């Protein structure tokens, strides 16, 4: 009997420069900075990148980032820590109380961290030792800590002037760090408004003036976490516990001990985030001060794919949008609609880059976008009557080619219909600027685009071949956002207030396609099963 073996050649992985994975976070940060700088030039919204926005972004991003780091430590060991919110509440109350009673912010920080660690220990006892469901234990801690801290406030602050059941007295401040000379030298550069150069100057000024010492300590937690979890034997063993505790136990790894350590450290980081809120962000403890930041930290950790650099970007995203809305930047948040449009179009073009038509369409779309941007920014405004239609035509033709290049033999018919509807809507919008019946054509554009989005969504239902449908959906949403941007001057105040949550949910939904959580996360593990 003869047997034939069919050996397939291994598919070549796409070429990437050496060290690309190590530097990709910095690359993405640079791309975001360049995008915001270009957006500032086009829209004239200086608040997008000024030094005040940078400082406020740090203030809002740090507690979320610390909560996200806490979630990272716990979930890399296989424990879901929904109780981060309660551990942050512990950090806010005990950090503020001990800072006030001792008049020393560092003692308050230590107390906040230790209180968070106690909350983490409670979660570890419930989930690791007694195998309580991780979600149930975390929610119970959140509810328990909220009530317990109110009871302590009534007990401790009832006779203290300026304090009460819902707040503490004012806490002492941490020392602030200021880099001498350089910020003053860079302020004229920031005020000049030069593309990218002024934005880099604003970034340096924002990071080197009036920075709290605790902010610097918190920022150092990100590389420290990376070094410990990814560059030490201890970190390798801890991550193996989160991937496969049975295999780790068979190799002599102390699974229980590592799970305890991870969850206690997780609570300590969350407690540090709570202490930051009480002593840096506001200099006072207030009931409800965390505002759901523990849950947002979990979202930032998931957005970062359980990696320190990624979660830092997620925390920065929320902090940035929160900073804009707090500073009254409704117009600046309104300008971010253009950035969402660019991101959706870039994703579509990236998906269509393999085919020749896709590359041609990508080139035409980029050329049209650049032409429109330079015309809107001012250098080519004198020829806007000619350049605007030319840019719109290039965009329309390029997107059509890019969408069409994503099709294959199994493309759902509804996806082709969606492409046709979007093309008809774009054509109606383009011609509305040349005809008297502009309002009617704009209405037709909105209706056709909504129908195209609906057709693309329907085409994705229970279908594996979704490339064209997903591209059409992205382009349709981008088109509607663009219409919204040009039809309004600012976002409504109510929508601007919730813009951080909306931005987080949008980015998280886009990132959810490529998530890779630890394999053993959430398991109720018992020793000796292997």
Coordinates of C-alpha atoms in Angstrom, one line a residue:
X1 CA 0.0 0.0 0.0
X2 CA 1.4 3.3 -1.0
X3 CA 0.6 6.6 0.7
X4 CA 1.0 10.0 -0.8
X5 CA 1.9 13.0 1.3
X6 CA 0.8 16.4 0.1
X7 CA 3.0 19.0 1.7
X8 CA 2.0 22.6 1.3
X9 CA 4.5 25.3 1.4
X10 CA 4.1 27.6 4.4
X11 CA 2.6 30.9 3.5
X12 CA 5.1 33.7 3.7
X13 CA 4.3 36.3 6.4
X14 CA 4.1 39.9 5.2
X15 CA 7.5 41.6 5.4
X16 CA 7.8 44.1 8.2
X17 CA 10.9 46.1 9.3
X18 CA 12.9 44.8 12.2
X19 CA 11.6 46.1 15.5
X20 CA 8.3 47.1 13.9
X21 CA 6.3 45.5 16.7
X22 CA 8.4 47.3 19.3
X23 CA 7.9 50.8 17.7
X24 CA 4.4 50.5 16.4
X25 CA 2.9 52.3 19.4
X26 CA 5.2 55.3 18.7
X27 CA 4.4 55.1 15.0
X28 CA 0.7 55.2 15.7
X29 CA 1.2 58.1 18.1
X30 CA 3.1 60.0 15.5
X31 CA 0.4 59.3 12.9
X32 CA -2.3 60.6 15.3
X33 CA -0.2 63.8 16.0
X34 CA 0.3 64.5 12.3
X35 CA -3.5 63.9 11.7
X36 CA -4.5 66.3 14.5
X37 CA -2.0 68.9 13.3
X38 CA -3.4 68.7 9.8
X39 CA -6.9 68.9 11.2
X40 CA -6.0 72.0 13.2
X41 CA -4.6 73.7 10.1
X42 CA -7.7 72.9 8.0
X43 CA -10.3 73.8 10.6
X44 CA -8.5 76.5 12.5
X45 CA -9.3 75.0 15.8
X46 CA -6.2 75.7 17.9
X47 CA -7.6 73.8 20.9
X48 CA -7.1 70.5 19.1
X49 CA -3.4 70.5 20.0
X50 CA -2.6 73.4 22.3
X51 CA -0.6 72.9 25.5
X52 CA -3.7 73.3 27.7
X53 CA -5.4 70.4 26.0
X54 CA -2.3 68.2 26.5
X55 CA -2.2 68.9 30.3
X56 CA -5.9 68.3 30.7
X57 CA -5.7 65.1 28.6
X58 CA -3.0 63.8 31.0
X59 CA -5.2 64.6 34.0
X60 CA -8.1 62.6 32.6
X61 CA -6.1 59.8 31.0
X62 CA -3.9 58.9 34.0
X63 CA -6.6 57.4 36.3
X64 CA -8.1 55.5 33.4
X65 CA -4.7 54.2 32.4
X66 CA -4.0 53.1 36.0
X67 CA -7.3 51.2 36.1
X68 CA -6.5 49.7 32.8
X69 CA -3.1 48.5 34.0
X70 CA -4.8 47.0 37.0
X71 CA -7.2 45.1 34.7
X72 CA -4.2 44.0 32.6
X73 CA -2.4 42.5 35.6
X74 CA -5.5 40.6 36.7
X75 CA -6.6 39.3 33.3
X76 CA -3.1 38.3 32.3
X77 CA -3.4 35.9 35.2
X78 CA -6.8 34.7 34.2
X79 CA -8.9 36.8 36.6
X80 CA -11.6 39.2 35.4
X81 CA -11.5 42.2 37.6
X82 CA -14.8 44.0 37.3
X83 CA -14.2 45.3 40.8
X84 CA -11.7 47.9 39.6
X85 CA -14.3 50.6 40.2
X86 CA -14.7 49.7 43.9
X87 CA -11.0 49.5 44.3
X88 CA -10.7 53.0 42.9
X89 CA -13.3 54.2 45.3
X90 CA -11.2 52.7 48.1
X91 CA -8.2 54.6 46.8
X92 CA -10.1 57.9 46.6
X93 CA -11.4 57.8 50.2
X94 CA -8.3 56.5 52.0
X95 CA -5.9 58.5 49.9
X96 CA -7.8 61.7 50.7
X97 CA -8.3 60.9 54.4
X98 CA -4.7 60.1 55.2
X99 CA -3.3 62.9 53.1
X100 CA -5.6 65.3 55.0
X101 CA -5.0 63.8 58.5
X102 CA -1.2 63.7 58.1
X103 CA -0.8 66.7 55.8
X104 CA 1.4 64.6 53.5
X105 CA 0.2 63.6 50.0
X106 CA 2.7 60.8 49.8
X107 CA 1.3 59.1 52.8
X108 CA -2.1 59.6 51.2
X109 CA -0.9 57.9 48.1
X110 CA 0.5 55.0 50.0
X111 CA -2.8 54.6 51.9
X112 CA -4.8 54.7 48.7
X113 CA -2.6 52.0 47.1
X114 CA -2.8 49.8 50.2
X115 CA -6.6 50.2 50.3
X116 CA -6.8 49.2 46.7
X117 CA -4.7 46.2 47.4
X118 CA -7.0 45.1 50.2
X119 CA -9.9 45.3 47.7
X120 CA -7.8 43.2 45.3
X121 CA -7.1 40.7 48.0
X122 CA -10.8 40.4 48.8
X123 CA -11.5 39.7 45.1
X124 CA -8.7 37.1 45.0
X125 CA -10.0 35.3 48.0
X126 CA -13.5 35.1 46.5
X127 CA -12.4 34.1 43.0
X128 CA -9.2 32.1 43.5
X129 CA -9.8 30.4 46.8
X130 CA -13.6 30.0 46.8
X131 CA -14.1 29.9 43.0
X132 CA -16.8 32.6 43.1
X133 CA -17.9 33.8 39.7
X134 CA -15.5 36.7 38.7
X135 CA -18.3 39.0 37.6
X136 CA -20.4 38.4 40.7
X137 CA -17.5 39.1 43.0
X138 CA -16.4 42.3 41.1
X139 CA -19.9 43.7 41.1
X140 CA -20.3 42.9 44.8
X141 CA -17.1 44.8 45.6
X142 CA -18.3 47.8 43.6
X143 CA -21.6 48.0 45.4
X144 CA -20.1 47.2 48.8
X145 CA -17.3 49.9 48.6
X146 CA -19.7 52.6 47.5
X147 CA -21.8 52.1 50.6
X148 CA -18.9 51.5 52.9
X149 CA -17.2 54.8 52.0
X150 CA -20.3 56.8 52.6
X151 CA -20.6 55.2 56.0
X152 CA -17.0 56.1 56.8
X153 CA -17.5 59.7 55.6
X154 CA -20.5 60.1 57.9
X155 CA -18.5 58.6 60.7
X156 CA -15.3 60.6 60.2
X157 CA -16.3 63.9 58.6
X158 CA -19.6 64.7 60.4
X159 CA -17.9 67.3 62.7
X160 CA -15.2 68.5 60.3
X161 CA -15.8 72.0 58.8
X162 CA -16.1 71.9 55.0
X163 CA -16.6 68.2 54.9
X164 CA -19.6 65.8 55.2
X165 CA -21.1 62.6 54.1
X166 CA -20.3 63.2 50.5
X167 CA -16.9 64.9 50.6
X168 CA -13.6 65.3 52.5
X169 CA -11.7 68.4 53.5
X170 CA -9.1 69.8 51.0
X171 CA -6.1 67.6 50.6
X172 CA -2.4 68.8 50.3
X173 CA -1.0 68.9 46.8
X174 CA 1.8 66.9 45.3
X175 CA 4.8 68.9 44.2
X176 CA 4.7 70.0 40.5
X177 CA 7.5 69.6 38.0
X178 CA 8.5 72.3 35.6
X179 CA 11.3 72.1 33.1
X180 CA 13.2 75.4 33.1
X181 CA 13.8 77.7 30.1
X182 CA 12.5 75.3 27.4
X183 CA 8.7 76.0 27.7
X184 CA 9.3 79.8 27.5
X185 CA 11.5 79.3 24.4
X186 CA 8.8 77.2 22.7
X187 CA 5.8 79.4 23.4
X188 CA 6.4 81.7 20.4
X189 CA 6.7 78.6 18.2
X190 CA 3.4 77.3 19.6
X191 CA 1.7 80.7 18.9
X192 CA 3.0 80.7 15.3
X193 CA 0.6 78.0 14.2
X194 CA 3.0 76.3 11.9
X195 CA 1.9 72.8 10.8
X196 CA 3.3 70.1 13.0
X197 CA 6.2 72.3 14.3
X198 CA 3.8 74.3 16.5
X199 CA 1.9 71.1 17.5
X200 CA 5.2 69.5 18.7
X201 CA 6.0 72.6 20.7
X202 CA 2.6 72.5 22.3
X203 CA 3.2 68.8 23.2
X204 CA 6.5 69.6 24.8
X205 CA 5.1 72.5 26.8
X206 CA 2.1 70.5 28.0
X207 CA 4.4 67.7 29.2
X208 CA 7.0 69.9 30.9
X209 CA 4.9 72.5 32.8
X210 CA 2.9 72.1 36.0
X211 CA 3.1 68.3 35.9
X212 CA 2.3 66.6 39.2
X213 CA 4.9 64.3 40.6
X214 CA 2.2 61.6 40.9
X215 CA 1.5 62.0 37.2
X216 CA 5.1 61.1 36.4
X217 CA 5.0 58.1 38.8
X218 CA 1.8 56.9 37.1
X219 CA 3.3 57.3 33.6
X220 CA 6.3 55.2 34.7
X221 CA 3.9 52.4 35.6
X222 CA 3.3 51.6 31.9
X223 CA 6.9 50.7 30.9
X224 CA 7.5 49.1 34.3
X225 CA 4.5 46.8 33.7
X226 CA 5.8 45.9 30.3
X227 CA 9.3 45.1 31.6
X228 CA 7.9 43.0 34.5
X229 CA 5.3 41.0 32.5
X230 CA 7.2 40.6 29.2
X231 CA 10.9 40.7 30.1
X232 CA 11.2 38.7 33.3
X233 CA 10.7 35.0 34.3
X234 CA 8.1 36.0 36.8
X235 CA 6.1 37.8 34.1
X236 CA 6.3 34.8 31.8
X237 CA 5.0 32.5 34.5
X238 CA 2.2 34.9 35.4
X239 CA 1.1 35.1 31.8
X240 CA 1.3 31.3 31.4
X241 CA -1.2 31.1 34.3
X242 CA -3.6 33.2 32.4
X243 CA -3.2 31.2 29.2
X244 CA -3.2 27.6 30.5
X245 CA -3.1 27.1 34.3
X246 CA -3.1 23.3 34.0
X247 CA 0.0 23.3 31.8
X248 CA 1.6 25.9 34.1
X249 CA 0.9 23.7 37.2
X250 CA 2.3 20.7 35.5
X251 CA 5.6 22.6 35.0
X252 CA 5.8 23.5 38.7
X253 CA 4.4 27.0 38.5
X254 CA 2.7 28.2 41.7
X255 CA -0.7 29.0 40.1
X256 CA -2.6 30.1 43.2
X257 CA 0.2 32.3 44.4
X258 CA 0.7 34.1 41.1
X259 CA -3.1 34.7 40.7
X260 CA -3.1 36.2 44.2
X261 CA -0.1 38.4 43.4
X262 CA -1.6 39.6 40.1
X263 CA -5.0 40.5 41.6
X264 CA -3.5 42.3 44.6
X265 CA -1.2 44.3 42.3
X266 CA -4.3 45.0 40.2
X267 CA -6.1 46.5 43.2
X268 CA -3.0 48.5 44.1
X269 CA -2.9 50.2 40.7
X270 CA -6.6 50.9 40.8
X271 CA -6.2 52.4 44.2
X272 CA -3.4 54.6 42.9
X273 CA -5.8 55.8 40.2
X274 CA -8.4 56.6 42.9
X275 CA -5.8 58.5 44.9
X276 CA -4.9 60.5 41.7
X277 CA -8.5 61.5 41.3
X278 CA -8.8 62.7 44.9
X279 CA -5.4 64.5 45.3
X280 CA -4.4 65.6 41.8
X281 CA -7.5 66.0 39.7
X282 CA -9.6 67.8 42.3
X283 CA -7.7 68.0 45.7
X284 CA -10.8 66.7 47.5
X285 CA -12.6 63.4 47.9
X286 CA -16.2 63.5 46.6
X287 CA -18.8 60.7 46.5
X288 CA -19.1 59.3 43.0
X289 CA -15.8 60.8 42.1
X290 CA -14.6 57.8 40.0
X291 CA -17.5 58.3 37.6
X292 CA -17.3 54.8 36.1
X293 CA -13.6 55.1 35.3
X294 CA -13.0 51.6 36.4
X295 CA -15.2 50.3 33.7
X296 CA -13.7 52.7 31.2
X297 CA -10.3 51.4 32.2
X298 CA -11.4 47.9 31.3
X299 CA -12.6 49.1 27.9
X300 CA -9.2 50.8 27.4
X301 CA -7.5 47.6 28.2
X302 CA -9.6 45.6 25.8
X303 CA -9.0 48.3 23.1
X304 CA -5.3 47.9 23.8
X305 CA -5.5 44.1 23.2
X306 CA -4.2 43.4 26.7
X307 CA -0.9 45.2 26.1
X308 CA 0.5 48.1 28.0
X309 CA 1.1 50.4 25.0
X310 CA -2.3 49.7 23.5
X311 CA -4.2 50.5 26.7
X312 CA -2.2 53.7 27.1
X313 CA -3.5 54.8 23.7
X314 CA -7.0 53.8 24.7
X315 CA -6.8 55.9 27.9
X316 CA -5.3 58.8 26.0
X317 CA -8.2 58.7 23.5
X318 CA -10.8 59.0 26.3
X319 CA -8.8 61.6 28.2
X320 CA -8.3 63.6 25.0
X321 CA -12.0 63.8 24.1
X322 CA -12.9 64.4 27.8
X323 CA -10.4 67.2 27.9
X324 CA -11.9 68.9 24.8
X325 CA -15.5 68.8 26.1
X326 CA -14.5 70.0 29.6
X327 CA -12.7 73.0 28.1
X328 CA -15.8 73.9 26.1
X329 CA -14.4 72.7 22.8
X330 CA -17.7 71.9 21.1
X331 CA -16.2 73.3 17.8
X332 CA -13.0 71.2 18.3
X333 CA -15.0 68.0 18.9
X334 CA -17.1 69.0 15.8
X335 CA -13.8 69.1 13.9
X336 CA -13.0 65.5 15.0
X337 CA -15.8 64.4 12.7
X338 CA -13.4 64.9 9.9
X339 CA -10.9 62.7 11.6
X340 CA -13.4 59.9 11.9
X341 CA -14.2 60.4 8.2
X342 CA -10.5 60.1 7.3
X343 CA -10.1 57.0 9.5
X344 CA -13.1 55.2 7.9
X345 CA -11.9 56.0 4.4
X346 CA -8.4 55.0 5.2
X347 CA -9.7 51.6 6.4
X348 CA -11.6 51.1 3.2
X349 CA -8.7 52.0 1.0
X350 CA -6.4 49.6 3.1
X351 CA -8.9 46.8 2.5
X352 CA -8.8 47.4 -1.3
X353 CA -5.1 47.8 -1.7
X354 CA -4.4 44.3 -3.1
X355 CA -6.2 44.8 -6.5
X356 CA -5.0 47.1 -9.3
X357 CA -8.3 49.0 -9.3
X358 CA -8.0 49.4 -5.6
X359 CA -4.6 50.9 -5.8
X360 CA -5.7 53.3 -8.6
X361 CA -8.8 54.2 -6.5
X362 CA -6.7 54.8 -3.4
X363 CA -4.4 57.1 -5.3
X364 CA -7.3 59.1 -6.7
X365 CA -9.0 59.3 -3.3
X366 CA -5.9 60.5 -1.6
X367 CA -5.2 63.1 -4.3
X368 CA -8.8 64.4 -4.1
X369 CA -8.6 64.6 -0.3
X370 CA -5.3 66.5 -0.3
X371 CA -6.7 68.8 -3.0
X372 CA -9.8 69.5 -1.0
X373 CA -7.7 70.0 2.3
X374 CA -5.3 72.5 0.7
X375 CA -8.2 74.4 -0.9
X376 CA -10.1 74.5 2.4
X377 CA -7.0 75.5 4.4
X378 CA -6.4 78.6 2.3
X379 CA -3.4 78.3 0.0
X380 CA -5.5 77.4 -3.0
X381 CA -8.8 79.1 -1.9
X382 CA -8.6 81.6 -4.8
X383 CA -9.3 78.7 -7.2
X384 CA -12.0 77.0 -5.1
X385 CA -14.6 77.3 -7.8
X386 CA -12.6 74.9 -9.9
X387 CA -10.8 72.9 -7.4
X388 CA -13.7 71.9 -5.2
X389 CA -15.6 70.1 -8.0
X390 CA -12.3 68.5 -9.2
X391 CA -11.6 67.2 -5.7
X392 CA -15.1 65.9 -5.3
X393 CA -14.9 64.1 -8.6
X394 CA -11.6 62.5 -7.7
X395 CA -13.0 61.4 -4.4
X396 CA -16.1 59.9 -6.0
X397 CA -14.2 58.1 -8.7
X398 CA -11.5 56.8 -6.3
X399 CA -14.0 55.5 -3.8
X400 CA -16.0 53.8 -6.5
X401 CA -12.9 52.0 -7.8
X402 CA -11.8 51.1 -4.3
X403 CA -15.2 49.7 -3.4
X404 CA -15.5 47.8 -6.7
X405 CA -12.0 46.2 -6.2
X406 CA -13.2 44.5 -3.0
X407 CA -15.7 42.3 -4.8
X408 CA -15.2 38.7 -5.6
X409 CA -17.2 35.8 -7.1
X410 CA -19.2 35.3 -3.9
X411 CA -20.0 39.0 -3.2
X412 CA -23.6 39.2 -2.0
X413 CA -25.9 41.0 -4.5
X414 CA -27.0 43.4 -1.8
X415 CA -23.4 44.6 -1.4
X416 CA -23.4 45.5 -5.1
X417 CA -26.7 47.3 -4.6
X418 CA -25.2 49.2 -1.7
X419 CA -22.3 50.3 -3.8
X420 CA -24.7 51.6 -6.5
X421 CA -26.8 53.4 -4.0
X422 CA -23.8 55.1 -2.4
X423 CA -22.5 56.1 -5.8
X424 CA -25.9 57.6 -6.8
X425 CA -26.0 59.5 -3.5
X426 CA -22.5 60.9 -3.9
X427 CA -23.3 61.9 -7.4
X428 CA -26.4 63.8 -6.2
X429 CA -24.4 65.6 -3.5
X430 CA -21.7 66.6 -6.0
X431 CA -24.2 68.0 -8.6
X432 CA -26.1 69.9 -5.9
X433 CA -23.5 72.6 -5.9
X434 CA -24.1 73.3 -9.7
X435 CA -27.9 73.2 -9.9
X436 CA -30.6 75.4 -8.4
X437 CA -32.4 72.4 -6.9
X438 CA -29.6 71.9 -4.3
X439 CA -31.9 71.2 -1.3
X440 CA -33.8 68.5 -3.2
X441 CA -30.5 66.8 -4.3
X442 CA -29.2 67.0 -0.8
X443 CA -32.3 65.2 0.4
X444 CA -31.8 62.6 -2.3
X445 CA -28.2 62.2 -1.2
X446 CA -29.1 61.5 2.4
X447 CA -31.9 59.1 1.5
X448 CA -29.7 57.2 -1.0
X449 CA -26.8 57.0 1.4
X450 CA -29.0 55.7 4.3
X451 CA -30.5 53.1 1.9
X452 CA -26.9 52.1 0.9
X453 CA -25.8 51.8 4.5
X454 CA -28.9 49.6 5.2
X455 CA -28.2 47.4 2.2
X456 CA -24.6 47.0 3.2
X457 CA -25.7 46.1 6.8
X458 CA -28.2 43.5 5.4
X459 CA -25.5 42.1 3.1
X460 CA -23.3 41.3 6.1
X461 CA -26.0 39.2 7.8
X462 CA -24.9 35.6 8.0
X463 CA -22.4 36.0 5.2
X464 CA -18.7 35.2 5.3
X465 CA -17.8 37.2 2.2
X466 CA -18.2 40.7 3.7
X467 CA -15.4 42.7 2.2
X468 CA -17.5 44.8 -0.2
X469 CA -20.4 45.1 2.3
X470 CA -18.1 46.3 5.1
X471 CA -16.3 48.7 2.7
X472 CA -19.7 50.1 1.6
X473 CA -20.9 50.4 5.2
X474 CA -17.7 52.3 6.2
X475 CA -17.9 54.7 3.2
X476 CA -21.6 55.3 3.8
X477 CA -21.1 56.2 7.5
X478 CA -18.1 58.4 6.5
X479 CA -20.3 60.2 3.9
X480 CA -23.0 60.9 6.4
X481 CA -20.5 62.2 8.9
X482 CA -19.1 64.5 6.3
X483 CA -22.5 65.8 5.5
X484 CA -23.1 66.4 9.2
X485 CA -19.9 68.3 9.5
X486 CA -20.6 70.7 6.6
X487 CA -24.2 71.2 7.7
X488 CA -23.4 72.3 11.3
X489 CA -20.9 74.6 13.1
X490 CA -20.7 72.8 16.4
X491 CA -22.0 69.7 18.2
X492 CA -24.9 70.0 20.6
X493 CA -23.8 70.5 24.2
X494 CA -25.4 67.2 25.3
X495 CA -23.6 65.2 22.6
X496 CA -20.3 66.9 23.3
X497 CA -20.6 65.9 27.0
X498 CA -20.9 62.2 26.1
X499 CA -18.3 62.4 23.2
X500 CA -15.6 60.5 25.3
X501 CA -17.9 57.6 25.8
X502 CA -19.1 57.6 22.2
X503 CA -15.5 57.8 20.9
X504 CA -14.5 54.9 23.2
X505 CA -17.3 52.7 22.0
X506 CA -16.7 53.5 18.3
X507 CA -13.0 52.7 18.5
X508 CA -13.6 49.6 20.7
X509 CA -16.2 48.3 18.2
X510 CA -13.7 48.7 15.3
X511 CA -10.9 47.1 17.4
X512 CA -13.0 44.1 18.4
X513 CA -12.3 42.3 15.2
X514 CA -8.7 41.5 16.1
X515 CA -8.7 41.0 19.9
X516 CA -6.7 38.2 21.5
X517 CA -7.6 37.8 25.2
X518 CA -5.7 35.3 27.4
X519 CA -7.0 31.9 26.7
X520 CA -7.7 31.0 30.4
X521 CA -9.4 34.2 31.3
X522 CA -12.5 33.9 33.6
X523 CA -11.9 30.2 34.3
X524 CA -12.8 28.9 37.8
X525 CA -9.6 26.8 38.2
X526 CA -8.8 24.1 40.8
X527 CA -5.4 22.7 41.5
X528 CA -4.6 19.1 40.5
X529 CA -7.0 18.9 37.5
X530 CA -4.2 18.2 35.1

